[in-house]
Amino acid sequence: AQSVTQPDIHITVSEGASLELRCNYSYGATPYLFWYVQSPGQGLQLLLKYFSGDTLVQGIKGFEAEFKRSQSSFNLRKPSVHWSDAAEYFCAVAGNTGFQKLVFGTGTRLLVSP
Amino acid sequence: GAVVSQHPSRVICKSGTSVKIECRSLDFQATTMFWYRQFPKQSLMLMATSNEGSKATYEQGVEKDKFLINHASLTLSTLTVTSAHPEDSSFYICSGLDRGSGEQYFGPGTRLTVT
């Protein structure tokens, strides 16, 4: 069965600093991987996804993530964080059904300090 | 992106009563909708998958008689929590699968509190 681990519950980053949120997955085959952001009062928004091909994927809002099969990781990065990036971030994995049957990690809450 | 709405956003009900949560896809047809439950500081757990016009498929450990799901149209799915108890208090989130893009779009969630 698929599983996702996000080892950091909270992360605080200064505005303008770089960000990396960690995600490790467990799945026997090539996974479909996703990063979502959840802001209060809003639904989860897809930041980016990896299905195949280039292991460095670009997403919305200046985010990118790199799929590393050898490390079973799909870490999310942003070179310069804005105060509006403060939110909860979820990594998710799906099997060969693509967007269906998503398994989510426990989330990382990003706090942005001035 | 496409929009999914949920109603109500918050509901408080007394123990033993039932409460219905609506999930609507506003600008696309969702032949498949998903219902998730999110506990504080925990991840979203898939409860069930509903397909328009057919019975929902429940994940292991989810009581189908307690959490009734109806997906009567391509834009509306409902979750009814029957005979609610305080342990049913949670944040319920739905999503709709847009067949065109293959992407899930999530609603803003419903906070259920059972007193």
XYZ file of C-alpha atoms in Angstrom:
229
model
C 0.000 0.000 0.000
C 1.095 3.526 -0.661
C 2.149 5.816 2.163
C 3.586 9.303 2.474
C 5.763 10.770 5.188
C 6.229 14.460 5.763
C 8.729 14.575 8.613
C 8.345 18.258 9.428
C 5.142 19.269 11.193
C 6.057 22.958 11.294
C 8.625 25.009 9.435
C 9.340 28.690 9.936
C 11.094 30.588 7.185
C 11.984 34.242 6.929
C 10.359 36.128 4.112
C 12.670 36.124 1.117
C 14.537 33.024 2.249
C 14.497 29.734 0.393
C 12.217 26.872 1.339
C 12.378 23.109 1.124
C 9.590 20.866 2.376
C 10.383 17.190 2.613
C 8.270 14.314 1.371
C 9.084 10.618 1.294
C 6.792 8.038 -0.211
C 6.404 4.311 -0.211
C 5.092 2.608 -3.312
C 6.185 -0.469 -5.197
C 6.053 0.946 -8.688
C 6.495 4.358 -10.252
C 4.211 6.649 -8.305
C 2.164 9.620 -9.266
C 3.208 12.405 -6.870
C 1.518 15.643 -5.941
C 1.933 18.697 -3.770
C -1.137 20.555 -2.565
C -1.498 23.722 -0.515
C -4.361 24.304 1.917
C -5.243 27.791 3.081
C -7.972 28.512 5.648
C -11.398 28.645 4.063
C -10.142 27.398 0.733
C -9.965 24.000 -0.850
C -6.715 22.214 -1.445
C -4.979 23.661 -4.470
C -2.669 21.638 -6.664
C 0.814 23.147 -6.790
C 2.435 20.589 -9.055
C 2.472 16.948 -9.999
C 4.867 14.306 -11.289
C 3.694 11.496 -13.496
C 6.743 10.732 -15.630
C 9.545 12.349 -17.599
C 11.692 15.172 -16.301
C 12.233 14.612 -12.593
C 12.292 18.339 -11.850
C 8.782 19.701 -12.158
C 7.703 23.288 -12.115
C 4.480 24.352 -10.506
C 2.423 27.391 -9.805
C 3.415 30.257 -7.522
C 7.123 29.703 -8.161
C 7.268 26.243 -6.586
C 9.212 23.303 -7.946
C 9.776 19.733 -6.803
C 12.280 17.064 -7.654
C 11.487 13.358 -7.869
C 14.371 11.221 -6.638
C 13.590 7.559 -7.087
C 16.739 6.398 -5.247
C 15.652 8.317 -2.150
C 11.889 7.814 -2.571
C 11.550 11.537 -2.175
C 9.631 14.378 -3.761
C 10.737 17.518 -1.964
C 9.089 20.859 -2.623
C 11.228 23.954 -3.045
C 10.844 27.655 -3.537
C 13.807 30.031 -3.892
C 12.208 33.016 -2.170
C 9.253 32.729 0.167
C 6.531 35.367 0.356
C 4.335 36.016 3.392
C 1.356 34.811 1.378
C 2.941 31.347 1.166
C 2.093 30.689 4.811
C -0.261 27.704 4.690
C -0.450 23.951 5.142
C 1.303 21.877 2.496
C 0.417 18.288 1.699
C 2.339 15.758 -0.311
C 0.269 12.978 -1.866
C 0.859 9.805 -3.834
C -1.355 7.805 -6.135
C -0.888 4.529 -7.879
C -1.468 3.946 -11.541
C -4.937 5.419 -11.281
C -3.452 8.869 -11.580
C -5.404 11.496 -9.713
C -7.706 9.003 -8.089
C -7.223 7.344 -4.714
C -4.799 9.896 -3.353
C -2.908 9.053 -0.167
C -1.847 12.163 1.711
C 0.952 12.887 4.125
C 0.222 14.533 7.459
C 1.109 17.959 6.149
C 3.670 20.630 6.971
C 2.564 23.983 8.289
C 4.683 26.779 6.874
C 5.061 29.921 8.926
C 6.682 32.954 7.342
C 8.389 35.453 9.603
C 8.973 39.071 8.604
C -8.994 25.943 -12.108
C -12.375 24.397 -11.585
C -14.405 25.173 -8.485
C -16.009 22.866 -5.965
C -18.276 24.232 -3.263
C -19.419 22.709 -0.013
C -22.385 23.596 2.112
C -22.534 24.248 4.953
C -19.061 25.418 5.850
C -19.756 24.811 9.533
C -22.480 22.861 11.284
C -23.200 22.028 14.893
C -25.650 19.264 15.663
C -26.796 17.358 18.683
C -25.777 13.786 19.317
C -28.169 11.346 17.704
C -29.288 13.615 14.906
C -28.319 13.447 11.241
C -26.619 16.094 9.177
C -26.238 16.439 5.419
C -23.264 18.007 3.663
C -23.490 19.023 0.013
C -20.653 19.044 -2.482
C -21.137 20.734 -5.838
C -18.896 21.041 -8.865
C -19.700 24.509 -10.182
C -18.130 24.613 -13.608
C -17.422 21.046 -14.585
C -19.110 17.685 -14.514
C -17.786 15.358 -11.888
C -18.698 11.791 -12.655
C -16.588 10.803 -9.668
C -16.448 12.566 -6.332
C -14.425 11.729 -3.262
C -15.120 12.310 0.410
C -12.288 12.790 2.859
C -12.072 13.275 6.586
C -9.377 15.357 8.189
C -8.536 15.238 11.884
C -6.610 18.083 13.527
C -2.949 17.991 12.645
C -3.490 14.866 10.570
C -3.734 14.085 6.910
C -6.810 13.706 4.782
C -8.186 10.192 4.920
C -10.264 8.987 1.985
C -13.638 7.807 3.198
C -15.400 6.877 -0.007
C -15.558 7.265 -3.739
C -18.877 8.050 -5.337
C -19.743 7.655 -8.976
C -22.756 9.360 -10.456
C -25.727 7.042 -10.574
C -24.152 4.176 -8.689
C -23.398 3.130 -5.141
C -20.426 4.619 -3.375
C -17.324 2.578 -2.674
C -16.229 2.880 0.939
C -12.707 2.528 2.256
C -11.939 -0.121 4.808
C -13.122 0.801 8.260
C -15.683 3.389 7.118
C -19.237 2.554 8.147
C -21.407 2.842 5.078
C -24.598 2.889 7.140
C -23.353 5.843 9.157
C -21.926 7.853 6.291
C -24.506 7.801 3.523
C -23.323 9.084 0.184
C -25.567 10.005 -2.703
C -24.291 11.138 -6.100
C -27.510 11.807 -7.933
C -26.209 14.184 -10.586
C -22.993 15.062 -12.364
C -22.567 18.155 -10.197
C -23.845 17.152 -6.780
C -22.828 14.622 -4.165
C -24.101 14.561 -0.600
C -22.721 13.031 2.566
C -25.181 12.362 5.366
C -23.800 11.573 8.783
C -26.527 9.571 10.474
C -27.045 9.338 14.210
C -24.050 11.558 14.750
C -21.885 11.184 17.843
C -19.170 13.448 19.219
C -16.481 11.212 17.724
C -17.869 12.076 14.282
C -16.796 15.668 14.836
C -14.259 16.409 12.158
C -13.462 18.353 9.013
C -15.045 16.778 5.951
C -13.688 17.586 2.522
C -15.019 16.589 -0.861
C -13.407 16.654 -4.252
C -14.612 16.234 -7.789
C -12.725 14.487 -10.550
C -12.751 16.428 -13.793
C -12.617 13.768 -16.494
C -11.405 16.282 -19.017
C -8.239 17.215 -17.164
C -8.082 14.146 -14.959
C -7.507 16.401 -11.960
C -9.235 16.374 -8.563
C -10.598 19.719 -7.409
C -11.244 20.122 -3.721
C -13.990 21.865 -1.825
C -13.208 24.179 1.109
C -14.417 21.673 3.655
C -17.176 21.432 6.266
C -16.461 21.595 9.977
C -18.866 19.286 11.810
C -19.219 19.556 15.564
C -21.449 17.094 17.369
C -22.433 18.107 20.897
